[in-house]
Short mmCIF file of C-alpha atoms and ligand atoms in Angstrom, two decimals:
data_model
loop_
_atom_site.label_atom_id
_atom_site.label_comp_id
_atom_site.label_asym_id
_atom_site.label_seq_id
_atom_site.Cartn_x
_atom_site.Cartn_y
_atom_site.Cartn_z
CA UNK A 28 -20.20 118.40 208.14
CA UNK A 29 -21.99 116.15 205.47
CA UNK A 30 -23.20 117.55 202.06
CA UNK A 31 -22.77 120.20 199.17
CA UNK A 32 -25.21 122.65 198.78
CA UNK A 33 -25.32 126.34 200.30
CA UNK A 34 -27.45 125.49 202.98
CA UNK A 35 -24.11 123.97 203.58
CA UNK A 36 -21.93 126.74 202.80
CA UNK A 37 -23.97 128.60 204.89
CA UNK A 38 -23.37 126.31 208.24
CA UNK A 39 -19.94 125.98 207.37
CA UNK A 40 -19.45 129.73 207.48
CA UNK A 41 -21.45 130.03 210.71
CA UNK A 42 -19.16 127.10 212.42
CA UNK A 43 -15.72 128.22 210.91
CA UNK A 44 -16.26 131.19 213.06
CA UNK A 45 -17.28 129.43 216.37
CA UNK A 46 -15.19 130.16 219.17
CA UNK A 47 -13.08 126.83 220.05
CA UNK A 48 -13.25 125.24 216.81
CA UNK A 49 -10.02 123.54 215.97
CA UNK A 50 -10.71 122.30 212.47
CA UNK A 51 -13.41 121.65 209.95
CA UNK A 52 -13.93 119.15 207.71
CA UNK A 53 -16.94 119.50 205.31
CA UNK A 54 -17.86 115.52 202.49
CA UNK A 55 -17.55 116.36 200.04
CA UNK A 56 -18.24 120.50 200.68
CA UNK A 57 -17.65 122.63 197.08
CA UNK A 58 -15.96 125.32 195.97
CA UNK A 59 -17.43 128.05 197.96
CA UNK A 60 -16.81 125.78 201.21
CA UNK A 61 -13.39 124.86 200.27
CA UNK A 62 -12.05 128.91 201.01
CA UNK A 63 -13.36 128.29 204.61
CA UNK A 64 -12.70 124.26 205.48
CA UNK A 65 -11.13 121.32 204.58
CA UNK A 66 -12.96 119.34 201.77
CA UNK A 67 -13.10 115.26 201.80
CA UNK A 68 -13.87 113.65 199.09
CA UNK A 69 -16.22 111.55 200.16
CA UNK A 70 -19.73 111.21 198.74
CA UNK A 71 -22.80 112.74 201.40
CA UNK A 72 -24.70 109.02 200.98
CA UNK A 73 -21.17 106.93 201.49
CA UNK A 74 -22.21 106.42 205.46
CA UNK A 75 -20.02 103.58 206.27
CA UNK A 76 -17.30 105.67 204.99
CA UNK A 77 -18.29 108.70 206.41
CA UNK A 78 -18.09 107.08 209.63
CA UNK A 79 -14.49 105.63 209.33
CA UNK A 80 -13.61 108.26 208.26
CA UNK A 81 -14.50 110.12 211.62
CA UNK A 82 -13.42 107.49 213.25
CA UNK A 83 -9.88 108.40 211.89
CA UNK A 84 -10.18 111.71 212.66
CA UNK A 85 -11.22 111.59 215.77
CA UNK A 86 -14.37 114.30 215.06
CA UNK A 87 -15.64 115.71 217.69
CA UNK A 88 -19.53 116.19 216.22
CA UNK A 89 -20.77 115.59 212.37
CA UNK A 90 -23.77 117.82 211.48
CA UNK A 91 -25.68 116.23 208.55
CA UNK A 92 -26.60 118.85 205.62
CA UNK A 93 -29.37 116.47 203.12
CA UNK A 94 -31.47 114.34 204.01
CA UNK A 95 -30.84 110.81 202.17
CA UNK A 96 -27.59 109.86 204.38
CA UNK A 97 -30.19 110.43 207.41
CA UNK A 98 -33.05 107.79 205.77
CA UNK A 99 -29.82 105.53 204.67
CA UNK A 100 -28.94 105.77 208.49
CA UNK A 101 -25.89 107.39 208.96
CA UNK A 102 -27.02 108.22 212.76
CA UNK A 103 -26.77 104.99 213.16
CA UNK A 104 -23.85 104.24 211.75
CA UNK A 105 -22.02 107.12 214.40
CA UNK A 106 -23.62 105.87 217.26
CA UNK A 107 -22.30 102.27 216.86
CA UNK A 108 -18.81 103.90 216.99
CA UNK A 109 -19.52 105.73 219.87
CA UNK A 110 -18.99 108.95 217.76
CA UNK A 111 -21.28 112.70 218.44
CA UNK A 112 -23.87 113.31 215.42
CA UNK A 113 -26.62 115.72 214.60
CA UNK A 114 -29.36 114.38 212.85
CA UNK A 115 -31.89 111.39 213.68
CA UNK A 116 -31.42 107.71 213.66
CA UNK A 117 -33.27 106.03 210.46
CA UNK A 118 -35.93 104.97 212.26
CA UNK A 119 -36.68 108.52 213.28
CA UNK A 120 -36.01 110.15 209.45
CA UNK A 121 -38.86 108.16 208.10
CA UNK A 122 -40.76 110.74 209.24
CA UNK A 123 -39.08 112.23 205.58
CA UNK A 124 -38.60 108.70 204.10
CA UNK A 125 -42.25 107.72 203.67
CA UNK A 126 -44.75 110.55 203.02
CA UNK A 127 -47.39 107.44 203.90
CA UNK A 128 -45.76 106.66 207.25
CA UNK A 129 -46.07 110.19 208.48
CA UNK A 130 -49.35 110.54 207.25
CA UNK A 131 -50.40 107.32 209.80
CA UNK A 132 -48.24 108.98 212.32
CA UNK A 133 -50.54 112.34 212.41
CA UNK A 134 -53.57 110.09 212.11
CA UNK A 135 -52.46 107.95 215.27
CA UNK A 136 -51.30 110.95 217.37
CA UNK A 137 -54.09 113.49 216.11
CA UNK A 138 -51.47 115.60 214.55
CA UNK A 139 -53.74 118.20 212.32
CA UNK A 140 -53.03 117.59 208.31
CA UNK A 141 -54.68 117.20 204.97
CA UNK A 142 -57.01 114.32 204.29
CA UNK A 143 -55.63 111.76 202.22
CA UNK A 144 -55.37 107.98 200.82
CA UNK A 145 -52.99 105.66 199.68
CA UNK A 146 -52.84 104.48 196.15
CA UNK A 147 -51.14 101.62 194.93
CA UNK A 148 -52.20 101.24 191.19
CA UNK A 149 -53.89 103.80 189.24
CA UNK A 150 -57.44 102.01 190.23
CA UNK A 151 -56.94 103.08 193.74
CA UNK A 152 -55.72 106.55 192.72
CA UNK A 153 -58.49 107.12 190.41
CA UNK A 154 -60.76 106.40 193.32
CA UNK A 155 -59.28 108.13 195.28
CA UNK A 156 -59.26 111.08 193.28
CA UNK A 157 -63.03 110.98 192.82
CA UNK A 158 -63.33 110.78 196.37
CA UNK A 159 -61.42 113.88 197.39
CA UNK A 160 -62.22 116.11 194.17
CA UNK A 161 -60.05 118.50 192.49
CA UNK A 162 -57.98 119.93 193.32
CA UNK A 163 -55.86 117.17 194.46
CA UNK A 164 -52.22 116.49 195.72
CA UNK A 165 -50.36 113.55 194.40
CA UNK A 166 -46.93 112.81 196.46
CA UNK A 167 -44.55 109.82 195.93
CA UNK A 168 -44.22 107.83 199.24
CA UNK A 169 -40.47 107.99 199.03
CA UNK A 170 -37.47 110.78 198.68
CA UNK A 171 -37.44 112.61 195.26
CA UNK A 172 -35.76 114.95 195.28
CA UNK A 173 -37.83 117.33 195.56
CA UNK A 174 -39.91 116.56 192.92
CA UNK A 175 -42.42 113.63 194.00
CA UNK A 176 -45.74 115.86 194.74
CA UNK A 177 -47.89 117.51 192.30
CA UNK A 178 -50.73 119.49 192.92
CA UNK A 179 -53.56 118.93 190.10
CA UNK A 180 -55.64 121.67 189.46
CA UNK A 181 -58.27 120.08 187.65
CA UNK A 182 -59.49 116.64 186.50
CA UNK A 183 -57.13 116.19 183.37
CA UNK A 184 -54.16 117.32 185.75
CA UNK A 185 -55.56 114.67 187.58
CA UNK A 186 -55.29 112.07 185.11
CA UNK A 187 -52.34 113.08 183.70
CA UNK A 188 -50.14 112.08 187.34
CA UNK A 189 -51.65 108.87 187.57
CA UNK A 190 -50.28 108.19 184.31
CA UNK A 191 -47.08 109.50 185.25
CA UNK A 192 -47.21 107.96 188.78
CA UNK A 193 -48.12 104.63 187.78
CA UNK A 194 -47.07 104.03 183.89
CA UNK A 195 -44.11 105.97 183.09
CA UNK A 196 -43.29 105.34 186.83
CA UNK A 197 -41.39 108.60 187.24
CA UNK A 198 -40.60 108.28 190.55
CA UNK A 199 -39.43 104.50 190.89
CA UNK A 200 -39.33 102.64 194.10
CA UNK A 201 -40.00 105.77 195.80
CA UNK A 202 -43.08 105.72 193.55
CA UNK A 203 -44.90 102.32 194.73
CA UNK A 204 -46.92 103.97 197.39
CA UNK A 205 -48.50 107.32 196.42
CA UNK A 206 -50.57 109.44 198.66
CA UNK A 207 -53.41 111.13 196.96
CA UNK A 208 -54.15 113.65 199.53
CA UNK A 209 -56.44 116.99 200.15
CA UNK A 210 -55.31 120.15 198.41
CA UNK A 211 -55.04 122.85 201.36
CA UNK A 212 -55.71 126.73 201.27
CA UNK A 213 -53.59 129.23 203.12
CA UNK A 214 -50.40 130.74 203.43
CA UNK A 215 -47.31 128.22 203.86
CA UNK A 216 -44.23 128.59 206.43
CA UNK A 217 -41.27 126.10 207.17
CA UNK A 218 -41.36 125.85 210.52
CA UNK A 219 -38.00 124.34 211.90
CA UNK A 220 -36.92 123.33 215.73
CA UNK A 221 -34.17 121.36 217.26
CA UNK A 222 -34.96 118.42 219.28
CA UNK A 223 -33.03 116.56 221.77
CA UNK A 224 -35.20 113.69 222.21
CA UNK A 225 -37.66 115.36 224.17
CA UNK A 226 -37.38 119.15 224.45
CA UNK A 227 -37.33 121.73 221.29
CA UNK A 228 -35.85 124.79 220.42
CA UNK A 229 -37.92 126.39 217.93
CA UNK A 230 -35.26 128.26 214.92
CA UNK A 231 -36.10 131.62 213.54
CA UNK A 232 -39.20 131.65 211.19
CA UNK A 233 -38.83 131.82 207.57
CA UNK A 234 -40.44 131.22 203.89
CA UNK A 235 -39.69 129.53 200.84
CA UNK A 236 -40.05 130.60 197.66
CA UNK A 237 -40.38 126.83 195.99
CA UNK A 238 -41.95 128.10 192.78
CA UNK A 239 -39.64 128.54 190.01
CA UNK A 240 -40.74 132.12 188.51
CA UNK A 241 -42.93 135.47 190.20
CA UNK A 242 -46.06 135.35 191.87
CA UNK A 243 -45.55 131.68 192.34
CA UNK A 244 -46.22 130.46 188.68
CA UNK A 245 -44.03 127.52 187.36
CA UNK A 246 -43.22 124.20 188.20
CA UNK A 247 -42.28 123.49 191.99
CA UNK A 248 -38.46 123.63 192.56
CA UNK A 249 -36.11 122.52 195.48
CA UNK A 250 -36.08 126.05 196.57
CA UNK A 251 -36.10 129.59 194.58
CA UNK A 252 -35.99 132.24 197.79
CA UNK A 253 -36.30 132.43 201.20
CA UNK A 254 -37.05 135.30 203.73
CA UNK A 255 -36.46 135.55 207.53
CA UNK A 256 -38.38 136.28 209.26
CA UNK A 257 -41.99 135.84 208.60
CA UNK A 258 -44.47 137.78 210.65
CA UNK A 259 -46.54 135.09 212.40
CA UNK A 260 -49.52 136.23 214.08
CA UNK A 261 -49.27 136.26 217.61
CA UNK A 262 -49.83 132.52 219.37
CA UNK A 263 -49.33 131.14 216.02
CA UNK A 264 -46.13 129.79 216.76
CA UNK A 265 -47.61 128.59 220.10
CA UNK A 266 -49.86 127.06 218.27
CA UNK A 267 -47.34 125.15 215.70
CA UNK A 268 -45.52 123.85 218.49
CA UNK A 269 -48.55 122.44 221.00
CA UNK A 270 -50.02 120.99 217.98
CA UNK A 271 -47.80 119.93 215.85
CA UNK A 272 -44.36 119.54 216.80
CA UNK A 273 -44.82 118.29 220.93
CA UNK A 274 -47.17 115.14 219.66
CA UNK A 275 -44.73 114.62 217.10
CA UNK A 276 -41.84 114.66 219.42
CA UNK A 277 -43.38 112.58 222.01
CA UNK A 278 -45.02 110.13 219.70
CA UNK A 279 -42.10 109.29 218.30
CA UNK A 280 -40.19 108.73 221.51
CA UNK A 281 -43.37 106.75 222.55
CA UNK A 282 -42.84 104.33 219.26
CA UNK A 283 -39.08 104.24 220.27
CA UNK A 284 -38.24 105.98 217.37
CA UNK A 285 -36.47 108.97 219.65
CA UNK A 286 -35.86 112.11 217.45
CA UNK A 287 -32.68 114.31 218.20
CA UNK A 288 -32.09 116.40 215.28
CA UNK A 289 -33.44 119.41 213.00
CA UNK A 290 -36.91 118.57 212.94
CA UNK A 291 -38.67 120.79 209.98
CA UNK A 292 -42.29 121.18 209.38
CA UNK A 293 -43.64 122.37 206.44
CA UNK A 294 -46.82 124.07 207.81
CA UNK A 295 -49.90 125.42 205.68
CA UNK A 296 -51.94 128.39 207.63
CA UNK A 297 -55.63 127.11 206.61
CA UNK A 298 -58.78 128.73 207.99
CA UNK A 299 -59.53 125.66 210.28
CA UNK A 300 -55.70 126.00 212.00
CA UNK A 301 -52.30 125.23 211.05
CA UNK A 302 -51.72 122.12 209.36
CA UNK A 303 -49.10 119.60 208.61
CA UNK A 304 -47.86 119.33 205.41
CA UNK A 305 -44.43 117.80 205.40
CA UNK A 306 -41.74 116.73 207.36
CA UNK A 307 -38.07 116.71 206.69
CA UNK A 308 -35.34 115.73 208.94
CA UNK A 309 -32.90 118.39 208.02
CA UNK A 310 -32.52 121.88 207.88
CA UNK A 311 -34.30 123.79 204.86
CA UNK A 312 -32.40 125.05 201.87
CA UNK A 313 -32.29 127.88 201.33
CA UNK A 314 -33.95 129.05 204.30
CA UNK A 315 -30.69 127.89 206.50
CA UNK A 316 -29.26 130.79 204.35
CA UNK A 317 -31.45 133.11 205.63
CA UNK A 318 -32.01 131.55 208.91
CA UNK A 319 -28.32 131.21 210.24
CA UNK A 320 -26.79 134.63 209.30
CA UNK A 321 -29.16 135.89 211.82
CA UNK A 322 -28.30 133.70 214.53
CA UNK A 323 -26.69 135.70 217.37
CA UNK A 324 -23.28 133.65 218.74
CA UNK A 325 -22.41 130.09 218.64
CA UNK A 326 -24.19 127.84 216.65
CA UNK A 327 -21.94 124.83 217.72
CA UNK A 328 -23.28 124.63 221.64
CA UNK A 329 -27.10 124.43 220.04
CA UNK A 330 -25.48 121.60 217.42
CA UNK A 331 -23.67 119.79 220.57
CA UNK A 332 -26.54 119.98 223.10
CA UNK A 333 -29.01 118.84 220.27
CA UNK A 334 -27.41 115.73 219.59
CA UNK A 335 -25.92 115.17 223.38
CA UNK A 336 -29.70 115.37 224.34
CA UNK A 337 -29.21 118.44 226.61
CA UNK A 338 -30.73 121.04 224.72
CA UNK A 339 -32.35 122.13 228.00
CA UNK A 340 -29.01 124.15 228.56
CA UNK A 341 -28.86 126.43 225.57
CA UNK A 342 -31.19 128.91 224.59
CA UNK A 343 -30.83 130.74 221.25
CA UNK A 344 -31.11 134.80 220.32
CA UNK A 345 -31.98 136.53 216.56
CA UNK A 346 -30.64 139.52 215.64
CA UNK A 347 -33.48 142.15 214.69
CA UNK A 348 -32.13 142.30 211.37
CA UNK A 349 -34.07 140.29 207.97
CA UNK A 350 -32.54 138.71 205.78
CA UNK A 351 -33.45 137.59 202.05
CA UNK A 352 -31.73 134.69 199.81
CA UNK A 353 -31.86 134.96 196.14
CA UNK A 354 -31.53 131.39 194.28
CA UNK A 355 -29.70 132.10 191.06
CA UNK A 356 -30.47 128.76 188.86
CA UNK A 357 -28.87 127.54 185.89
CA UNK A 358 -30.61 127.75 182.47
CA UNK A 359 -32.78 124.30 182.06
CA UNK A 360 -33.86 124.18 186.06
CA UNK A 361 -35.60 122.14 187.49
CA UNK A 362 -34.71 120.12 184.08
CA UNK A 363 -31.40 119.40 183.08
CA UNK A 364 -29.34 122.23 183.78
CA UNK A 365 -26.59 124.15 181.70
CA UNK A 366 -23.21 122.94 183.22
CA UNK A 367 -20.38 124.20 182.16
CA UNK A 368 -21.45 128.36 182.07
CA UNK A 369 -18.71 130.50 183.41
CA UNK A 370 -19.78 132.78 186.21
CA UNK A 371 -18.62 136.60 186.48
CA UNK A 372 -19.40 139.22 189.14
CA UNK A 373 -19.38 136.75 192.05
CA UNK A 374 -16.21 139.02 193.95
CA UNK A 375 -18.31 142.51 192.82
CA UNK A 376 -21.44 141.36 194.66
CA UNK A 377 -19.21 140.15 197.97
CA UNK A 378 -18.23 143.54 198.43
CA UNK A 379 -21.01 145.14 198.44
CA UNK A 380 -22.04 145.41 202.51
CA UNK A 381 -24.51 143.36 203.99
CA UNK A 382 -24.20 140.54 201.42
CA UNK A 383 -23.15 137.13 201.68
CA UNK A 384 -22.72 134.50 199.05
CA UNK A 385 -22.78 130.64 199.29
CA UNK A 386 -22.25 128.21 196.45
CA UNK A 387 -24.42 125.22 195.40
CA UNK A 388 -23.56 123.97 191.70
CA UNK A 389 -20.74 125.49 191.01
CA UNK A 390 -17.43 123.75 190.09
CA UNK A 391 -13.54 124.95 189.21
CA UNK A 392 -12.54 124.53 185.73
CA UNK A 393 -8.99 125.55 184.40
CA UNK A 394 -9.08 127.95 187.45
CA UNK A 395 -12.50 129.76 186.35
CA UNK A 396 -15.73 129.14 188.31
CA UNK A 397 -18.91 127.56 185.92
CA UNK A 398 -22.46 126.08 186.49
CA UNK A 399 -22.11 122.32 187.46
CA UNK A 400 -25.77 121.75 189.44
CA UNK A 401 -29.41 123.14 188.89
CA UNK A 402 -29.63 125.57 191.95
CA UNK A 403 -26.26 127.44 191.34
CA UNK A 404 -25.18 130.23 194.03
CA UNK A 405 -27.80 131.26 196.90
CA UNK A 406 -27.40 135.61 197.28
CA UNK A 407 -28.39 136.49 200.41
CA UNK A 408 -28.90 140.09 201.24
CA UNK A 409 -28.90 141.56 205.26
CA UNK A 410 -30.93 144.93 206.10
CA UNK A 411 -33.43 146.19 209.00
CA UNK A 412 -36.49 145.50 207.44
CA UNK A 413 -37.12 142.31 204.35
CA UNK A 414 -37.96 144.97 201.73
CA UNK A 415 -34.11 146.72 202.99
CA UNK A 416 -32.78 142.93 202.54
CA UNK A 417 -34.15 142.56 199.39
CA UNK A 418 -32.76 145.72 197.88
CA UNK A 419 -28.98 144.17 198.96
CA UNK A 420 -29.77 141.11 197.89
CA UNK A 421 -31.04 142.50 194.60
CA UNK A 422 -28.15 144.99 194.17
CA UNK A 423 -25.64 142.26 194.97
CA UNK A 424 -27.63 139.45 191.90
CA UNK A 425 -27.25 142.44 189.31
CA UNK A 426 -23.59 142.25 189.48
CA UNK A 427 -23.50 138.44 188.89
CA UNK A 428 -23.64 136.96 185.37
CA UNK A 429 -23.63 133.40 183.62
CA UNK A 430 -24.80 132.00 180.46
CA UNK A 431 -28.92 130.95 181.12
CA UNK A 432 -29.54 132.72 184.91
CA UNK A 433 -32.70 132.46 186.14
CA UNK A 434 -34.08 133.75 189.67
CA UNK A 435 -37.53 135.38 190.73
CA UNK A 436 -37.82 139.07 191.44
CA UNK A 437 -39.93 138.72 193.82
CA UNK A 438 -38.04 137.75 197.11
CA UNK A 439 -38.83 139.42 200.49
CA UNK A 440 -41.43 142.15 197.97
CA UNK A 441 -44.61 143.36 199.52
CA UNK A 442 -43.36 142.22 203.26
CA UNK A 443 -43.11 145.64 204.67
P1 AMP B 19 -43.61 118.79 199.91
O1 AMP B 19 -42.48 118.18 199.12
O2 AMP B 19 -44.47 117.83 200.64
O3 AMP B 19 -43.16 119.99 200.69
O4 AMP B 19 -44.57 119.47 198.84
C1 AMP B 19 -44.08 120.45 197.98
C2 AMP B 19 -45.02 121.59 197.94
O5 AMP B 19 -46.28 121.17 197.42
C3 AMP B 19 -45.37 122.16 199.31
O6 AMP B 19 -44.41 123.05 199.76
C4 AMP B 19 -46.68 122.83 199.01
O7 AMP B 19 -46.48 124.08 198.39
C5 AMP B 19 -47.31 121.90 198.03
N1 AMP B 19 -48.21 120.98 198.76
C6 AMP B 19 -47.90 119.80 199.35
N2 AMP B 19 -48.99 119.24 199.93
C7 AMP B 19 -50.01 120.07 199.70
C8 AMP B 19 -51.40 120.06 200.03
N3 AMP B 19 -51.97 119.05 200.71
N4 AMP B 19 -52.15 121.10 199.64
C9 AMP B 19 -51.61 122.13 198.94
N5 AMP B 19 -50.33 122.19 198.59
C10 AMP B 19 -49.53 121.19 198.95
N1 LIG B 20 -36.75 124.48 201.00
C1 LIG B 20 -37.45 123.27 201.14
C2 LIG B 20 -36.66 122.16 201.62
O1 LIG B 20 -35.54 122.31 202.06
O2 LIG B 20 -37.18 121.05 201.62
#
């Protein structure tokens, strides 16, 4: 497995305990991953190396964790060795790799999402600003981090992004093509199937919490929360998948641009329908933390059969049980975080029941475990009902200190 994060730790944890599994080797994996697998050192966007490196070893199937070795084409780089690997070719990750290609995908497959226009200078953004009114989103064509789109409440918001799109050029290359698009109303869920090519198997619903304090106020973040699952009104899912995700799947195969991966939709609920608001081409983090605890068996056969293209054998079950992830942050997120801040109460929370723990930034210094990343250590907390998961999630967070902490409060509240 490629990547670092806990959305890593959490797949790690799931496969370590897959029946059959011989051995498992997580690039470059951290702490947290390195008590369950063997850890390479080997960078998540080395892909060349990556690939010799499985070559080597003779691996059996690579699962890809972030997105940028996917848009640098890794996929590509396996199949030319002949070698198993879950996660689409580059062609087929540009549907994460330009914002503005996607946007002319929908548009020539009649895939339902916001309005929007492409901006090259601030003239054209300005336009098209007056043309769509406030509020308005602006999103940077290429991967950020996280951090390309902004949604401007009112006209000096406005303003204020174009400068920062096209004078400070915050977002560099990835910043030469912005898409000034439609702000959209509703409720938001990530929305994530595997594809083979040409069948899907939709993954357990869930929400993110991308707002970095309560009642989503702050700046947008990779990820504060996430809750599984999320009651969707009946057909809603139905609806998601005719809509949305078939014509996606098919329209890419059509422009020979086949898609075998995790295909994840970022879906607003607006009063005319679901819409389209993103795609990635990888799992969400963190709601793979909450997602994959409640997976019932294997998760390798789903893995295998989506990148063999025979996903048509599989199916997948979900326990009944919710379950609720609590992002602890370092001090300074989604700025520069604190590195360095030693971390206590990580082996109290673990024993409480129902709890798991995954690492993000987090390093080994001298022996003692500190802050080395902006999202830190993802809590997640198992119980009947999201308000039960919450409370063990909760309980677990109280027991865990370091030097600047933040998280929301909020996680999995007022969901019954
Ligand atoms: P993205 O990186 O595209 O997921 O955008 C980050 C977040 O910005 C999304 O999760 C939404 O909360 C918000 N967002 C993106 N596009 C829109 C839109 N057209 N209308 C309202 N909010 C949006
Ligand atoms: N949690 C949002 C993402 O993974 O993009």
């Amino acid at each position: 497995m490629i990547g670092s994060g806990a959305r890593e730790h959490a797949l790690a944890w799931k496969l370590s305990r897959a029946e059959g599994l011989d051995e498992l080797y997580v690039a470059p994996g951290n702490p947290g991953v390195s008590a369950i697998a063997n850890c390479v050192p080997i960078a998540a966007d080395a892909t060349v190396e990556l690939a010799e490196f499985a070559v080597s070893l003779r691996i059996d199937v690579t699962v890809v964790g972030p997105e940028l070795p996917l848009v640098l084409g890794i996929a590509d780089e396996f199949a030319r060795r002949g070698l198993l690997l879950v996660g689409p070719t580059r062609a087929a990750a540009e549907l994460e790799g330009s914002k503005v290609f996607t946007k002319e995908f929908c548009l020539r497959h009649d895939i339902p999402t916001g309005q929007a226009l492409v901006a090259r200078d601030r003239d054209q953004a300005a336009a098209a600003v007056k043309k769509l009114g406030v509020p308005v989103v602006f999103k940077a064509d290429g991967l950020a981090a996280g951090k390309g789109v902004q949604v401007c409440h009112t006209k000096d918001e406005a303003d204020a992004a174009i400068v920062q799109y096209f004078e400070d050029h915050a977002f560099g290359a990835a910043g030469e093509r912005v898409l000034v698009e439609e702000c959209l109303e509703g409720e938001e869920v990530s929305f994530m199937v595997l594809s083979d090519g040409t069948g899907v198997l939709p993954l357990a619903s869930a929400r993110d919490y991308k707002r970095l304090a309560d009642d989503d106020q702050g700046p947008n973040t990779g990820g504060m929360g996430a809750v599984s699952p999320v009651p969707l009104e009946s057909g809603l899912a139905a609806t998601i998948l005719r809509a949305i995700v078939h014509p996606t799947i098919a329209g890419l195969a059509a422009e020979g641009r086949t898609y075998r991966g995790v295909l994840y939709a970022g879906v607003m609920l607006t009063r005319d329908g679901p819409k389209l608001l993103e795609y990635n081409c990888r799992l969400g983090d963190p709601e793979t933390q909450v997602v994959i605890p409640r997976l019932d068996g294997d998760l390798l056969p789903l893995l295998r059969a989506t990148a063999a293209g025979e996903l048509g054998s599989v199916r997948a079950t979900w326990k009944r049980e919710a379950a609720v992830c609590v992002v602890l942050a370092a001090g300074g997120y989604p700025g520069t975080p604190l590195r360095g801040e030693p971390i206590t109460g990580l082996g109290d929370a673990l024993a409480q029941s129902g709890v798991l723990t995954f690492h993000a930034g987090t390093a080994l210094q001298e022996g003692a475990l500190v802050t080395a990343g902006g999202r830190v250590l993802s809590i997640v907390g198992r119980g009947a009902t999201p308000a039960e998961a919450a409370g063990v999630a909760y309980d677990a967070v109280a027991k865990i200190r370091f030097n600047g902490m933040q998280y929301r409060r909020d996680v999995g509240r007022g969901m019954g």
